[in-house]
Amino acid sequence: MTPFELSRYLDYCSELLSLTGIIAALYAQNSEDSVLVDAVSDIEQLTNGISRKIWQKLMILDLLKTEDQL
């Protein structure tokens, strides 16, 4: 993959993770089941953590592009 394609791919992955967290929250929105609420919380924590890792990789790609331009 080119750096552009890789950054697009990582950006799309981050967006999908965000949608996963939102769908999980919507699914449990009106539920009072504590197990379900805990599971949704775990999903949101996992997706946020993975998304942070993806954004770190995007920042590294951006730094590499900047260094190549110098």
mmCIF file of N, CA, C and O in Angstrom:
data_model
loop_
_atom_site.group_PDB
_atom_site.id
_atom_site.type_symbol
_atom_site.label_atom_id
_atom_site.label_comp_id
_atom_site.label_asym_id
_atom_site.label_seq_id
_atom_site.Cartn_x
_atom_site.Cartn_y
_atom_site.Cartn_z
ATOM 1 N N MET A 1 0.829 -1.190 0.000
ATOM 2 C CA MET A 1 0.000 0.000 0.000
ATOM 3 C C MET A 1 0.870 1.249 0.000
ATOM 4 O O MET A 1 1.919 1.267 0.636
ATOM 5 N N THR A 2 0.379 2.242 -0.655
ATOM 6 C CA THR A 2 1.052 3.535 -0.590
ATOM 7 C C THR A 2 0.729 4.172 0.755
ATOM 8 O O THR A 2 -0.244 3.783 1.420
ATOM 9 N N PRO A 3 1.511 5.152 1.182
ATOM 10 C CA PRO A 3 1.179 5.826 2.451
ATOM 11 C C PRO A 3 -0.236 6.421 2.458
ATOM 12 O O PRO A 3 -0.926 6.368 3.472
ATOM 13 N N PHE A 4 -0.668 6.942 1.326
ATOM 14 C CA PHE A 4 -2.018 7.493 1.239
ATOM 15 C C PHE A 4 -3.064 6.405 1.440
ATOM 16 O O PHE A 4 -4.022 6.571 2.205
ATOM 17 N N GLU A 5 -2.889 5.271 0.754
ATOM 18 C CA GLU A 5 -3.840 4.169 0.880
ATOM 19 C C GLU A 5 -3.860 3.619 2.308
ATOM 20 O O GLU A 5 -4.930 3.316 2.843
ATOM 21 N N LEU A 6 -2.695 3.521 2.921
ATOM 22 C CA LEU A 6 -2.622 3.027 4.294
ATOM 23 C C LEU A 6 -3.318 3.979 5.263
ATOM 24 O O LEU A 6 -4.051 3.543 6.148
ATOM 25 N N SER A 7 -3.116 5.268 5.075
ATOM 26 C CA SER A 7 -3.771 6.225 5.963
ATOM 27 C C SER A 7 -5.285 6.189 5.778
ATOM 28 O O SER A 7 -6.042 6.286 6.752
ATOM 29 N N ARG A 8 -5.752 6.019 4.547
ATOM 30 C CA ARG A 8 -7.193 5.900 4.297
ATOM 31 C C ARG A 8 -7.749 4.655 4.958
ATOM 32 O O ARG A 8 -8.811 4.668 5.590
ATOM 33 N N TYR A 9 -7.028 3.544 4.811
ATOM 34 C CA TYR A 9 -7.448 2.281 5.403
ATOM 35 C C TYR A 9 -7.560 2.412 6.920
ATOM 36 O O TYR A 9 -8.558 2.012 7.520
ATOM 37 N N LEU A 10 -6.547 2.983 7.549
ATOM 38 C CA LEU A 10 -6.560 3.153 8.995
ATOM 39 C C LEU A 10 -7.679 4.095 9.435
ATOM 40 O O LEU A 10 -8.318 3.878 10.464
ATOM 41 N N ASP A 11 -7.921 5.130 8.653
ATOM 42 C CA ASP A 11 -9.008 6.056 8.961
ATOM 43 C C ASP A 11 -10.353 5.346 8.895
ATOM 44 O O ASP A 11 -11.208 5.528 9.770
ATOM 45 N N TYR A 12 -10.555 4.512 7.875
ATOM 46 C CA TYR A 12 -11.803 3.758 7.759
ATOM 47 C C TYR A 12 -11.952 2.771 8.913
ATOM 48 O O TYR A 12 -13.050 2.592 9.438
ATOM 49 N N CYS A 13 -10.869 2.140 9.324
ATOM 50 C CA CYS A 13 -10.916 1.219 10.466
ATOM 51 C C CYS A 13 -11.350 1.961 11.726
ATOM 52 O O CYS A 13 -12.168 1.453 12.507
ATOM 53 N N SER A 14 -10.821 3.139 11.927
ATOM 54 C CA SER A 14 -11.181 3.934 13.089
ATOM 55 C C SER A 14 -12.665 4.305 13.059
ATOM 56 O O SER A 14 -13.350 4.257 14.089
ATOM 57 N N GLU A 15 -13.157 4.656 11.896
ATOM 58 C CA GLU A 15 -14.576 4.999 11.760
ATOM 59 C C GLU A 15 -15.456 3.788 12.052
ATOM 60 O O GLU A 15 -16.500 3.912 12.710
ATOM 61 N N LEU A 16 -15.058 2.613 11.579
ATOM 62 C CA LEU A 16 -15.838 1.403 11.841
ATOM 63 C C LEU A 16 -15.854 1.064 13.330
ATOM 64 O O LEU A 16 -16.869 0.615 13.867
ATOM 65 N N LEU A 17 -14.732 1.274 13.991
ATOM 66 C CA LEU A 17 -14.690 1.045 15.430
ATOM 67 C C LEU A 17 -15.631 2.001 16.159
ATOM 68 O O LEU A 17 -16.323 1.613 17.101
ATOM 69 N N SER A 18 -15.660 3.230 15.723
ATOM 70 C CA SER A 18 -16.553 4.212 16.321
ATOM 71 C C SER A 18 -18.012 3.794 16.142
ATOM 72 O O SER A 18 -18.810 3.862 17.078
ATOM 73 N N LEU A 19 -18.346 3.352 14.943
ATOM 74 C CA LEU A 19 -19.709 2.891 14.684
ATOM 75 C C LEU A 19 -20.066 1.677 15.533
ATOM 76 O O LEU A 19 -21.194 1.560 16.019
ATOM 77 N N THR A 20 -19.113 0.793 15.749
ATOM 78 C CA THR A 20 -19.350 -0.382 16.587
ATOM 79 C C THR A 20 -19.703 0.032 18.009
ATOM 80 O O THR A 20 -20.649 -0.492 18.605
ATOM 81 N N GLY A 21 -18.964 0.978 18.547
ATOM 82 C CA GLY A 21 -19.262 1.473 19.894
ATOM 83 C C GLY A 21 -20.616 2.145 19.969
ATOM 84 O O GLY A 21 -21.360 1.959 20.950
ATOM 85 N N ILE A 22 -20.954 2.916 18.959
ATOM 86 C CA ILE A 22 -22.249 3.604 18.938
ATOM 87 C C ILE A 22 -23.400 2.610 18.847
ATOM 88 O O ILE A 22 -24.402 2.729 19.552
ATOM 89 N N ILE A 23 -23.243 1.594 17.991
ATOM 90 C CA ILE A 23 -24.299 0.582 17.848
ATOM 91 C C ILE A 23 -24.482 -0.185 19.151
ATOM 92 O O ILE A 23 -25.610 -0.462 19.575
ATOM 93 N N ALA A 24 -23.389 -0.520 19.807
ATOM 94 C CA ALA A 24 -23.494 -1.218 21.094
ATOM 95 C C ALA A 24 -24.225 -0.354 22.116
ATOM 96 O O ALA A 24 -25.084 -0.848 22.863
ATOM 97 N N ALA A 25 -23.908 0.931 22.150
ATOM 98 C CA ALA A 25 -24.575 1.837 23.097
ATOM 99 C C ALA A 25 -26.062 1.955 22.778
ATOM 100 O O ALA A 25 -26.899 1.961 23.689
ATOM 101 N N LEU A 26 -26.395 2.055 21.505
ATOM 102 C CA LEU A 26 -27.806 2.145 21.125
ATOM 103 C C LEU A 26 -28.558 0.868 21.457
ATOM 104 O O LEU A 26 -29.724 0.903 21.850
ATOM 105 N N TYR A 27 -27.891 -0.250 21.293
ATOM 106 C CA TYR A 27 -28.521 -1.540 21.577
ATOM 107 C C TYR A 27 -28.923 -1.636 23.043
ATOM 108 O O TYR A 27 -29.977 -2.166 23.378
ATOM 109 N N ALA A 28 -28.096 -1.117 23.921
ATOM 110 C CA ALA A 28 -28.347 -1.233 25.361
ATOM 111 C C ALA A 28 -28.955 0.023 25.963
ATOM 112 O O ALA A 28 -29.075 0.125 27.180
ATOM 113 N N GLN A 29 -29.342 0.954 25.130
ATOM 114 C CA GLN A 29 -29.795 2.256 25.600
ATOM 115 C C GLN A 29 -30.928 2.170 26.620
ATOM 116 O O GLN A 29 -30.905 2.851 27.635
ATOM 117 N N ASN A 30 -31.911 1.376 26.372
ATOM 118 C CA ASN A 30 -33.072 1.315 27.256
ATOM 119 C C ASN A 30 -33.064 0.077 28.149
ATOM 120 O O ASN A 30 -34.078 -0.257 28.743
ATOM 121 N N SER A 31 -31.940 -0.574 28.236
ATOM 122 C CA SER A 31 -31.857 -1.794 29.025
ATOM 123 C C SER A 31 -31.409 -1.494 30.450
ATOM 124 O O SER A 31 -30.601 -0.604 30.690
ATOM 125 N N GLU A 32 -31.942 -2.263 31.363
ATOM 126 C CA GLU A 32 -31.517 -2.156 32.751
ATOM 127 C C GLU A 32 -30.712 -3.383 33.176
ATOM 128 O O GLU A 32 -30.396 -3.540 34.353
ATOM 129 N N ASP A 33 -30.396 -4.238 32.222
ATOM 130 C CA ASP A 33 -29.624 -5.446 32.486
ATOM 131 C C ASP A 33 -28.171 -5.060 32.747
ATOM 132 O O ASP A 33 -27.489 -4.532 31.863
ATOM 133 N N SER A 34 -27.699 -5.311 33.955
ATOM 134 C CA SER A 34 -26.345 -4.877 34.324
ATOM 135 C C SER A 34 -25.265 -5.608 33.527
ATOM 136 O O SER A 34 -24.224 -5.028 33.229
ATOM 137 N N VAL A 35 -25.518 -6.851 33.161
ATOM 138 C CA VAL A 35 -24.534 -7.602 32.365
ATOM 139 C C VAL A 35 -24.399 -6.972 30.987
ATOM 140 O O VAL A 35 -23.287 -6.805 30.466
ATOM 141 N N LEU A 36 -25.516 -6.613 30.398
ATOM 142 C CA LEU A 36 -25.494 -5.978 29.079
ATOM 143 C C LEU A 36 -24.814 -4.612 29.134
ATOM 144 O O LEU A 36 -23.995 -4.280 28.270
ATOM 145 N N VAL A 37 -25.108 -3.842 30.148
ATOM 146 C CA VAL A 37 -24.495 -2.524 30.296
ATOM 147 C C VAL A 37 -22.982 -2.659 30.494
ATOM 148 O O VAL A 37 -22.201 -1.894 29.909
ATOM 149 N N ASP A 38 -22.562 -3.639 31.268
ATOM 150 C CA ASP A 38 -21.119 -3.883 31.449
ATOM 151 C C ASP A 38 -20.463 -4.305 30.139
ATOM 152 O O ASP A 38 -19.350 -3.880 29.828
ATOM 153 N N ALA A 39 -21.151 -5.138 29.366
ATOM 154 C CA ALA A 39 -20.602 -5.589 28.083
ATOM 155 C C ALA A 39 -20.441 -4.411 27.123
ATOM 156 O O ALA A 39 -19.432 -4.297 26.424
ATOM 157 N N VAL A 40 -21.428 -3.530 27.103
ATOM 158 C CA VAL A 40 -21.354 -2.346 26.242
ATOM 159 C C VAL A 40 -20.203 -1.452 26.676
ATOM 160 O O VAL A 40 -19.460 -0.928 25.849
ATOM 161 N N SER A 41 -20.047 -1.299 27.965
ATOM 162 C CA SER A 41 -18.937 -0.495 28.476
ATOM 163 C C SER A 41 -17.596 -1.096 28.052
ATOM 164 O O SER A 41 -16.684 -0.370 27.637
ATOM 165 N N ASP A 42 -17.481 -2.414 28.139
ATOM 166 C CA ASP A 42 -16.250 -3.090 27.701
ATOM 167 C C ASP A 42 -16.002 -2.892 26.215
ATOM 168 O O ASP A 42 -14.871 -2.639 25.788
ATOM 169 N N ILE A 43 -17.061 -2.991 25.421
ATOM 170 C CA ILE A 43 -16.924 -2.788 23.968
ATOM 171 C C ILE A 43 -16.449 -1.372 23.683
ATOM 172 O O ILE A 43 -15.559 -1.166 22.852
ATOM 173 N N GLU A 44 -17.032 -0.399 24.354
ATOM 174 C CA GLU A 44 -16.627 0.990 24.131
ATOM 175 C C GLU A 44 -15.178 1.219 24.546
ATOM 176 O O GLU A 44 -14.433 1.923 23.855
ATOM 177 N N GLN A 45 -14.752 0.630 25.649
ATOM 178 C CA GLN A 45 -13.361 0.774 26.075
ATOM 179 C C GLN A 45 -12.406 0.130 25.074
ATOM 180 O O GLN A 45 -11.356 0.706 24.741
ATOM 181 N N LEU A 46 -12.764 -1.057 24.590
ATOM 182 C CA LEU A 46 -11.913 -1.738 23.608
ATOM 183 C C LEU A 46 -11.816 -0.956 22.301
ATOM 184 O O LEU A 46 -10.723 -0.778 21.752
ATOM 185 N N THR A 47 -12.961 -0.499 21.811
ATOM 186 C CA THR A 47 -12.940 0.226 20.541
ATOM 187 C C THR A 47 -12.196 1.547 20.675
ATOM 188 O O THR A 47 -11.483 1.951 19.751
ATOM 189 N N ASN A 48 -12.339 2.219 21.817
ATOM 190 C CA ASN A 48 -11.598 3.466 22.025
ATOM 191 C C ASN A 48 -10.097 3.211 22.098
ATOM 192 O O ASN A 48 -9.308 3.980 21.546
ATOM 193 N N GLY A 49 -9.705 2.140 22.766
ATOM 194 C CA GLY A 49 -8.285 1.806 22.854
ATOM 195 C C GLY A 49 -7.682 1.474 21.503
ATOM 196 O O GLY A 49 -6.591 1.942 21.155
ATOM 197 N N ILE A 50 -8.400 0.675 20.725
ATOM 198 C CA ILE A 50 -7.903 0.326 19.389
ATOM 199 C C ILE A 50 -7.863 1.559 18.504
ATOM 200 O O ILE A 50 -6.923 1.748 17.728
ATOM 201 N N SER A 51 -8.873 2.403 18.616
ATOM 202 C CA SER A 51 -8.899 3.630 17.820
ATOM 203 C C SER A 51 -7.716 4.535 18.153
ATOM 204 O O SER A 51 -7.113 5.143 17.257
ATOM 205 N N ARG A 52 -7.357 4.630 19.427
ATOM 206 C CA ARG A 52 -6.176 5.422 19.814
ATOM 207 C C ARG A 52 -4.909 4.863 19.175
ATOM 208 O O ARG A 52 -4.060 5.614 18.691
ATOM 209 N N LYS A 53 -4.793 3.535 19.146
ATOM 210 C CA LYS A 53 -3.621 2.913 18.524
ATOM 211 C C LYS A 53 -3.577 3.227 17.026
ATOM 212 O O LYS A 53 -2.516 3.497 16.468
ATOM 213 N N ILE A 54 -4.741 3.214 16.396
ATOM 214 C CA ILE A 54 -4.803 3.532 14.966
ATOM 215 C C ILE A 54 -4.377 4.981 14.738
ATOM 216 O O ILE A 54 -3.607 5.267 13.815
ATOM 217 N N TRP A 55 -4.853 5.895 15.569
ATOM 218 C CA TRP A 55 -4.485 7.300 15.402
ATOM 219 C C TRP A 55 -3.004 7.523 15.653
ATOM 220 O O TRP A 55 -2.378 8.375 15.012
ATOM 221 N N GLN A 56 -2.410 6.737 16.542
ATOM 222 C CA GLN A 56 -0.959 6.815 16.733
ATOM 223 C C GLN A 56 -0.233 6.429 15.446
ATOM 224 O O GLN A 56 0.733 7.079 15.048
ATOM 225 N N LYS A 57 -0.718 5.392 14.806
ATOM 226 C CA LYS A 57 -0.110 4.963 13.541
ATOM 227 C C LYS A 57 -0.289 6.020 12.451
ATOM 228 O O LYS A 57 0.611 6.250 11.636
ATOM 229 N N LEU A 58 -1.450 6.659 12.447
ATOM 230 C CA LEU A 58 -1.668 7.732 11.475
ATOM 231 C C LEU A 58 -0.711 8.900 11.716
ATOM 232 O O LEU A 58 -0.215 9.507 10.767
ATOM 233 N N MET A 59 -0.452 9.222 12.964
ATOM 234 C CA MET A 59 0.488 10.301 13.287
ATOM 235 C C MET A 59 1.906 9.925 12.838
ATOM 236 O O MET A 59 2.650 10.765 12.324
ATOM 237 N N ILE A 60 2.274 8.670 13.010
ATOM 238 C CA ILE A 60 3.586 8.208 12.551
ATOM 239 C C ILE A 60 3.683 8.331 11.040
ATOM 240 O O ILE A 60 4.698 8.794 10.506
ATOM 241 N N LEU A 61 2.624 7.928 10.326
ATOM 242 C CA LEU A 61 2.613 8.075 8.871
ATOM 243 C C LEU A 61 2.769 9.529 8.466
ATOM 244 O O LEU A 61 3.486 9.852 7.513
ATOM 245 N N ASP A 62 2.081 10.412 9.181
ATOM 246 C CA ASP A 62 2.166 11.834 8.870
ATOM 247 C C ASP A 62 3.591 12.355 9.113
ATOM 248 O O ASP A 62 4.105 13.144 8.309
ATOM 249 N N LEU A 63 4.227 11.911 10.196
ATOM 250 C CA LEU A 63 5.614 12.311 10.449
ATOM 251 C C LEU A 63 6.553 11.808 9.363
ATOM 252 O O LEU A 63 7.462 12.516 8.931
ATOM 253 N N LEU A 64 6.330 10.577 8.900
ATOM 254 C CA LEU A 64 7.164 10.015 7.841
ATOM 255 C C LEU A 64 6.995 10.790 6.539
ATOM 256 O O LEU A 64 7.959 11.027 5.821
ATOM 257 N N LYS A 65 5.761 11.184 6.243
ATOM 258 C CA LYS A 65 5.509 11.993 5.035
ATOM 259 C C LYS A 65 6.219 13.332 5.140
ATOM 260 O O LYS A 65 6.802 13.811 4.171
ATOM 261 N N THR A 66 6.167 13.937 6.325
ATOM 262 C CA THR A 66 6.820 15.232 6.542
ATOM 263 C C THR A 66 8.327 15.110 6.389
ATOM 264 O O THR A 66 8.969 15.942 5.759
ATOM 265 N N GLU A 67 8.905 14.043 6.932
ATOM 266 C CA GLU A 67 10.353 13.821 6.813
ATOM 267 C C GLU A 67 10.768 13.572 5.368
ATOM 268 O O GLU A 67 11.832 14.007 4.946
ATOM 269 N N ASP A 68 9.915 12.857 4.605
ATOM 270 C CA ASP A 68 10.238 12.600 3.206
ATOM 271 C C ASP A 68 10.229 13.880 2.370
ATOM 272 O O ASP A 68 10.921 13.976 1.371
ATOM 273 N N GLN A 69 9.417 14.845 2.790
ATOM 274 C CA GLN A 69 9.334 16.092 2.033
ATOM 275 C C GLN A 69 10.519 17.003 2.283
ATOM 276 O O GLN A 69 10.786 17.914 1.537
ATOM 277 N N LEU A 70 11.247 16.776 3.384
ATOM 278 C CA LEU A 70 12.389 17.626 3.706
ATOM 279 C C LEU A 70 13.593 17.296 2.870
ATOM 280 O O LEU A 70 13.844 16.429 2.257
#
